[in-house]
Amino acid sequence: MAYNPKQIIEQGKAVLGIEFGSTRIKAVLIDPEFKPIAQGSHTWENQLVGGLWSYSIESIWFGLQDCYQNLRKQVKEKYECEIESLASIGISAMMHGYMPFDKNANILVPFRTWRCTNTGKAAKELSDLFVFNVPLRWSISHLYQAILDNEPHVKDIDYLTTLAGYIHWQLTGRKVLGVGDASGMIPVDPTTKSYNAGMVEKFDKLIAPKGYPWKLLDILPQSLDAGQDAGQLTEAGARKLDISGNLKAGAQICPPEGDAGTGMVATNAVRPRTGNVSAGTSSFSMIVLEKDLKKPHEVIDIVTTPDGSPVAMVHCNNCTSDLNAWVNLFKEYEEIMGMQVDMGRIFSNLFNHALKGSKDCGGIMSFNYVSGEPVTGFADGRPLFVRSAQDKFNLANFMRAIISGAIGVLKIGNDILFKEEKIKVDRITGHGGLFTTPGVGQRILGAALNSPISCMETAGEGGPWGMAILAAYRINGAGQKLADYLDKEVFAGNTGTSIAPDPEDVEGFNAYIENYKACMPIEAAAVQYKK
């Protein structure tokens, strides 16, 4: 049935999903048929603080409030009504990182994000201790690195959480985390859907000589399965979210999740042998496993779906930032030529023109390393465009190389899964900014992974919508597994538009990636001599 958006909002039946991405905070309001009825956003950027990537507490709250006010403004303009109550709310954010708080709820050091790569020693030692790959960006890596560095704040930690967990705590008073995001703090046991007890014990024993007044489980949020009770919006939380004072307390708030979890939900990829690729500021692929991997791999993380199934994740620190920087040059060109600027048209025309380029990009090479890239072993990065005098340098090859460079690292990581581990997948769905121009990102990613790639209508803005779906599942999903709820209620058989890989494209991308690997010493030299 068709719902009247104005009535849904006025009756307090709308569901809100909010996601803190790397460059934008986005909010989506959906109706009972899961259709977006209003959206809001706020643009922000991370900052280098003491050599580490961070967002200030002030920017977090200003961004959330501005995003919500932007949503509220759209509701008033479109439907001439006010948001006074909501049925359910979900908060998601970029995964992992480090937010330690003292007993007075004061943050002890600036938020250290997933982008920080200073945790190499800690991650290596923990990986050896756990016999399990522990990535640089996981919360446990940040915590142990702070211990190794004898940082004085560690003894004062009362609570350690992620960005999504922090916002949820402030809105509800509950120190909880969705199991998917929790699995990016320290490994989770898929059976208990809580932190791996053996690894927790090993960690506590490892740091016992330090004599801290806490043990690991004392300071971590409780891990919750999708759909479980994670609290309600408090009066104080409502005032923090809606500074206008119109929003009432009482909305259910589902377990907070990481952006990887919302991507899985937004692409209906929570069953074994399904997968998705999120391609925005960073990129990551998530393949839901039907069996354990043969051995740990340094570039493959094992996390979980929002309902606790094991997932093989290849996470790349860089994706579209360098691509966007290059496209902005064309925007500047149009401006100085006195032309009317339309970024949507610029992106569409350049992306589609890339398909006219040589399958191997004409020999042109692009490294999109705005920051370090652990998958390829770079603790620091430098964006780099490389060509020789013999390469076929034209606009089509240039754009194809820039797009291919945005997913080159993802290809290297996934080759381990598909070629070494022989993992099988029935469907991979793409979402995020790389797929906004229909067909182009799909085709090039399909060539990289040698797999059909599907895209939903929500491909460009999947995260906050996926979080809104989890919020709806909290109040309407009783008795159904998350995968069944998505299949039957949300997607109703819709698997999006699929593009199969073209064999010549696959061959061309393979040639590109071999050239990419051969050029890595150039990137290493650029990093070494970076100003």
Coordinates of C-alpha atoms in Angstrom, one line a residue, residues 267 275 425-430 435 438-447 450-457 459 493-502:
T267 CA 22.6 -4.6 -0.4
G275 CA 28.8 -10.2 -0.7
V425 CA 30.1 -16.2 -3.9
D426 CA 26.7 -16.2 -5.7
R427 CA 26.1 -12.4 -5.8
I428 CA 28.2 -9.3 -5.1
T429 CA 26.3 -6.0 -4.8
G430 CA 28.0 -2.6 -5.1
F435 CA 28.4 3.5 -8.4
P438 CA 25.0 3.8 -13.7
G439 CA 26.9 0.9 -15.2
V440 CA 30.5 2.4 -15.1
G441 CA 31.7 1.5 -11.6
Q442 CA 29.9 -1.9 -11.9
R443 CA 31.6 -2.8 -15.1
I444 CA 35.1 -1.8 -14.0
L445 CA 34.7 -3.5 -10.6
G446 CA 33.3 -6.6 -12.3
A447 CA 36.5 -6.7 -14.4
N450 CA 35.9 -11.3 -12.4
S451 CA 32.4 -11.5 -10.9
P452 CA 28.9 -10.2 -11.8
I453 CA 28.2 -7.0 -9.9
S454 CA 24.7 -5.9 -9.0
C455 CA 23.5 -2.4 -8.0
M456 CA 20.3 -1.4 -6.2
E457 CA 18.5 1.9 -6.8
A459 CA 23.6 2.4 -4.6
G493 CA 13.0 -10.6 -4.5
N494 CA 14.6 -7.4 -5.9
T495 CA 18.3 -8.1 -6.5
G496 CA 19.0 -4.9 -8.5
T497 CA 20.6 -4.6 -11.9
S498 CA 23.5 -7.0 -12.6
I499 CA 26.3 -6.6 -15.1
A500 CA 28.5 -9.7 -15.9
P501 CA 32.2 -9.1 -16.4
D502 CA 33.4 -8.8 -20.0

